[in-house]
Protein backbone atom coordinates (compact mmCIF):
# COMPACT_ATOMS: atom_id res chain seq x y z
CA UNK A 1 122.33 125.63 140.67
CA UNK A 2 120.70 123.21 138.26
CA UNK A 3 122.00 122.37 134.81
CA UNK A 4 118.55 122.46 133.22
CA UNK A 5 117.70 125.87 134.70
CA UNK A 6 120.90 127.42 133.34
CA UNK A 7 120.40 125.69 129.99
CA UNK A 8 116.79 126.94 129.81
CA UNK A 9 117.96 130.50 130.50
CA UNK A 10 120.74 130.22 127.90
CA UNK A 11 119.58 127.77 125.21
CA UNK A 12 122.51 128.66 122.92
CA UNK A 13 125.11 127.39 125.43
CA UNK A 14 126.67 123.99 124.93
CA UNK A 15 127.02 121.56 127.86
CA UNK A 16 130.65 122.46 128.72
CA UNK A 17 129.75 126.17 128.75
CA UNK A 18 126.76 125.50 130.99
CA UNK A 19 129.05 123.63 133.38
CA UNK A 20 131.51 126.55 133.38
CA UNK A 21 128.66 128.94 134.16
CA UNK A 22 127.46 126.66 136.97
CA UNK A 23 131.00 126.56 138.33
CA UNK A 24 131.16 130.36 138.35
CA UNK A 25 127.76 130.57 140.06
CA UNK A 26 128.87 128.02 142.66
CA UNK A 27 132.05 129.95 143.44
CA UNK A 28 130.01 133.16 143.86
CA UNK A 29 127.78 131.66 146.59
CA UNK A 30 128.60 132.86 150.14
CA UNK A 31 129.99 130.22 152.53
CA UNK A 32 126.93 130.32 154.84
CA UNK A 33 124.52 129.67 151.98
CA UNK A 34 126.80 126.95 150.61
CA UNK A 35 126.74 125.17 153.98
CA UNK A 36 122.93 125.38 153.96
CA UNK A 37 122.81 123.86 150.44
CA UNK A 38 125.15 121.05 151.49
CA UNK A 39 122.92 120.24 154.48
CA UNK A 40 119.88 120.11 152.18
CA UNK A 41 121.68 117.73 149.84
CA UNK A 42 122.62 115.45 152.73
CA UNK A 43 119.04 115.55 154.03
CA UNK A 44 117.64 114.69 150.58
CA UNK A 45 120.02 111.77 150.06
CA UNK A 46 118.26 108.60 151.15
CA UNK A 47 120.46 105.55 150.75
CA UNK A 48 118.65 102.24 150.58
CA UNK A 49 117.94 100.77 153.96
CA UNK A 50 119.00 97.23 154.81
CA UNK A 51 115.41 96.04 154.40
CA UNK A 52 115.21 97.55 150.89
CA UNK A 53 118.51 95.91 149.95
CA UNK A 54 117.28 92.60 151.34
CA UNK A 55 114.02 92.95 149.39
CA UNK A 56 115.95 93.60 146.16
CA UNK A 57 118.19 90.58 146.79
CA UNK A 58 115.07 88.49 147.39
CA UNK A 59 113.62 89.60 144.04
CA UNK A 60 116.84 88.82 142.17
CA UNK A 61 117.04 85.40 143.83
CA UNK A 62 113.41 84.78 142.83
CA UNK A 63 114.25 85.70 139.23
CA UNK A 64 117.34 83.44 139.29
CA UNK A 65 115.17 80.53 140.50
CA UNK A 66 112.92 81.21 137.51
CA UNK A 67 115.74 81.01 134.96
CA UNK A 68 117.26 84.50 134.87
CA UNK A 69 120.55 84.06 132.98
CA UNK A 70 123.76 84.66 134.93
CA UNK A 71 126.02 87.38 133.65
CA UNK A 72 129.24 86.06 132.07
CA UNK A 73 132.50 88.03 132.22
CA UNK A 74 131.66 91.07 130.08
CA UNK A 75 134.90 93.04 130.21
CA UNK A 76 138.16 92.00 128.59
CA UNK A 77 139.86 92.12 131.99
CA UNK A 78 137.26 89.77 133.50
CA UNK A 79 137.63 87.34 130.59
CA UNK A 80 141.42 87.32 131.03
CA UNK A 81 141.21 86.82 134.80
CA UNK A 82 138.67 83.99 134.43
CA UNK A 83 140.86 82.28 131.82
CA UNK A 84 144.01 82.58 133.91
CA UNK A 85 142.43 81.53 137.20
CA UNK A 86 140.31 78.64 135.91
CA UNK A 87 141.21 75.20 137.20
CA UNK A 88 142.29 76.37 140.65
CA UNK A 89 139.54 74.70 142.60
CA UNK A 90 140.72 73.68 146.05
CA UNK A 91 143.63 76.13 146.03
CA UNK A 92 144.12 77.91 149.37
CA UNK A 93 142.81 81.48 149.52
CA UNK A 94 146.25 82.99 150.16
CA UNK A 95 147.69 81.28 147.09
CA UNK A 96 144.70 82.40 145.00
CA UNK A 97 145.12 85.97 146.21
CA UNK A 98 148.78 85.95 145.15
CA UNK A 99 147.91 84.41 141.80
CA UNK A 100 145.20 87.03 141.30
CA UNK A 101 147.68 89.85 141.98
CA UNK A 102 150.18 88.31 139.55
CA UNK A 103 147.50 87.85 136.91
CA UNK A 104 146.35 91.44 137.34
CA UNK A 105 149.92 92.71 136.90
CA UNK A 106 150.33 90.47 133.84
CA UNK A 107 147.18 92.04 132.33
CA UNK A 108 148.67 95.51 132.72
CA UNK A 109 151.83 94.36 130.90
CA UNK A 110 149.94 92.90 127.93
CA UNK A 111 150.09 94.83 124.68
CA UNK A 112 146.89 96.21 123.18
CA UNK A 113 147.22 93.65 120.39
CA UNK A 114 147.37 90.81 122.94
CA UNK A 115 144.32 92.20 124.73
CA UNK A 116 142.34 92.29 121.49
CA UNK A 117 141.24 88.64 121.68
CA UNK A 118 139.90 89.23 125.20
CA UNK A 119 138.10 92.37 124.07
CA UNK A 120 136.43 90.44 121.23
CA UNK A 121 135.48 87.60 123.60
CA UNK A 122 134.02 90.09 126.08
CA UNK A 123 131.91 91.71 123.35
CA UNK A 124 130.65 88.28 122.26
CA UNK A 125 129.86 87.38 125.88
CA UNK A 126 127.94 90.61 126.34
CA UNK A 127 125.89 90.18 123.16
CA UNK A 128 125.15 86.53 123.96
CA UNK A 129 124.07 87.49 127.46
CA UNK A 130 121.81 90.29 126.21
CA UNK A 131 120.20 87.91 123.69
CA UNK A 132 119.62 85.34 126.43
CA UNK A 133 118.23 88.04 128.72
CA UNK A 134 115.88 89.29 126.02
CA UNK A 135 114.69 85.75 125.24
CA UNK A 136 114.12 85.09 128.96
CA UNK A 137 112.09 88.32 129.29
CA UNK A 138 109.97 87.32 126.29
CA UNK A 139 109.39 83.84 127.74
CA UNK A 140 108.31 85.36 131.05
CA UNK A 141 106.20 87.95 129.19
CA UNK A 142 107.79 90.94 130.87
CA UNK A 143 109.13 94.11 129.27
CA UNK A 144 112.84 93.82 128.46
CA UNK A 145 115.50 95.87 130.21
CA UNK A 146 119.27 95.49 130.31
CA UNK A 147 119.21 95.98 134.06
CA UNK A 148 118.86 92.82 136.14
CA UNK A 149 117.25 94.71 139.02
CA UNK A 150 114.53 96.09 136.73
CA UNK A 151 113.82 92.68 135.21
CA UNK A 152 113.68 90.98 138.60
CA UNK A 153 111.32 93.69 139.91
CA UNK A 154 109.04 93.22 136.90
CA UNK A 155 109.00 89.44 137.25
CA UNK A 156 108.31 89.63 140.98
CA UNK A 157 105.51 92.18 140.45
CA UNK A 158 103.96 89.95 137.77
CA UNK A 159 104.19 86.96 140.12
CA UNK A 160 102.47 88.93 142.91
CA UNK A 161 99.66 90.02 140.55
CA UNK A 162 99.10 86.42 139.46
CA UNK A 163 99.10 85.18 143.07
CA UNK A 164 96.67 87.93 144.13
CA UNK A 165 94.36 87.06 141.23
CA UNK A 166 94.52 83.35 142.13
CA UNK A 167 93.75 84.11 145.76
CA UNK A 168 90.84 86.36 144.79
CA UNK A 169 89.41 83.71 142.47
CA UNK A 170 89.74 80.98 145.09
CA UNK A 171 87.87 83.13 147.62
CA UNK A 172 85.18 84.03 145.09
CA UNK A 173 84.61 80.43 144.01
CA UNK A 174 81.70 78.88 145.93
CA UNK A 175 82.59 75.85 148.01
CA UNK A 176 80.39 72.79 147.66
């Protein structure tokens, strides 16, 4: 039951037709075999462990300490919320929660024309952020990616290579 297998067997089929065929094949599978497949899927699924998540957070924090740009609000909704909720420092959490709910409802009532300025601002924020991210990657001499996790992994790996090289050179250097 794999998309690519069905597509390889029927190269003339378009994606929606392949999905329909997969659906028919799935419905034709006996219940016992279906249960077996579901168990295999569950066994194959390996969510990240806490240590892996912690390691990833450590890498992102390392990248942030080395100048990784912070992501600005990049959706129109985020821009609107940030604009409406700015200047509320020191406001109690309960009051902020109520204001957030009201602001969210107000967003849903805005016309598409009113939302347009937030959409434009969000697009500008996104482009500015991507430019800053690309410039940062070039400065750090790592391959660019839009994904923060990939960039932080690359920076951390580069840092480890440099540290290992330094350590190796310091051990190889004769002491006088």
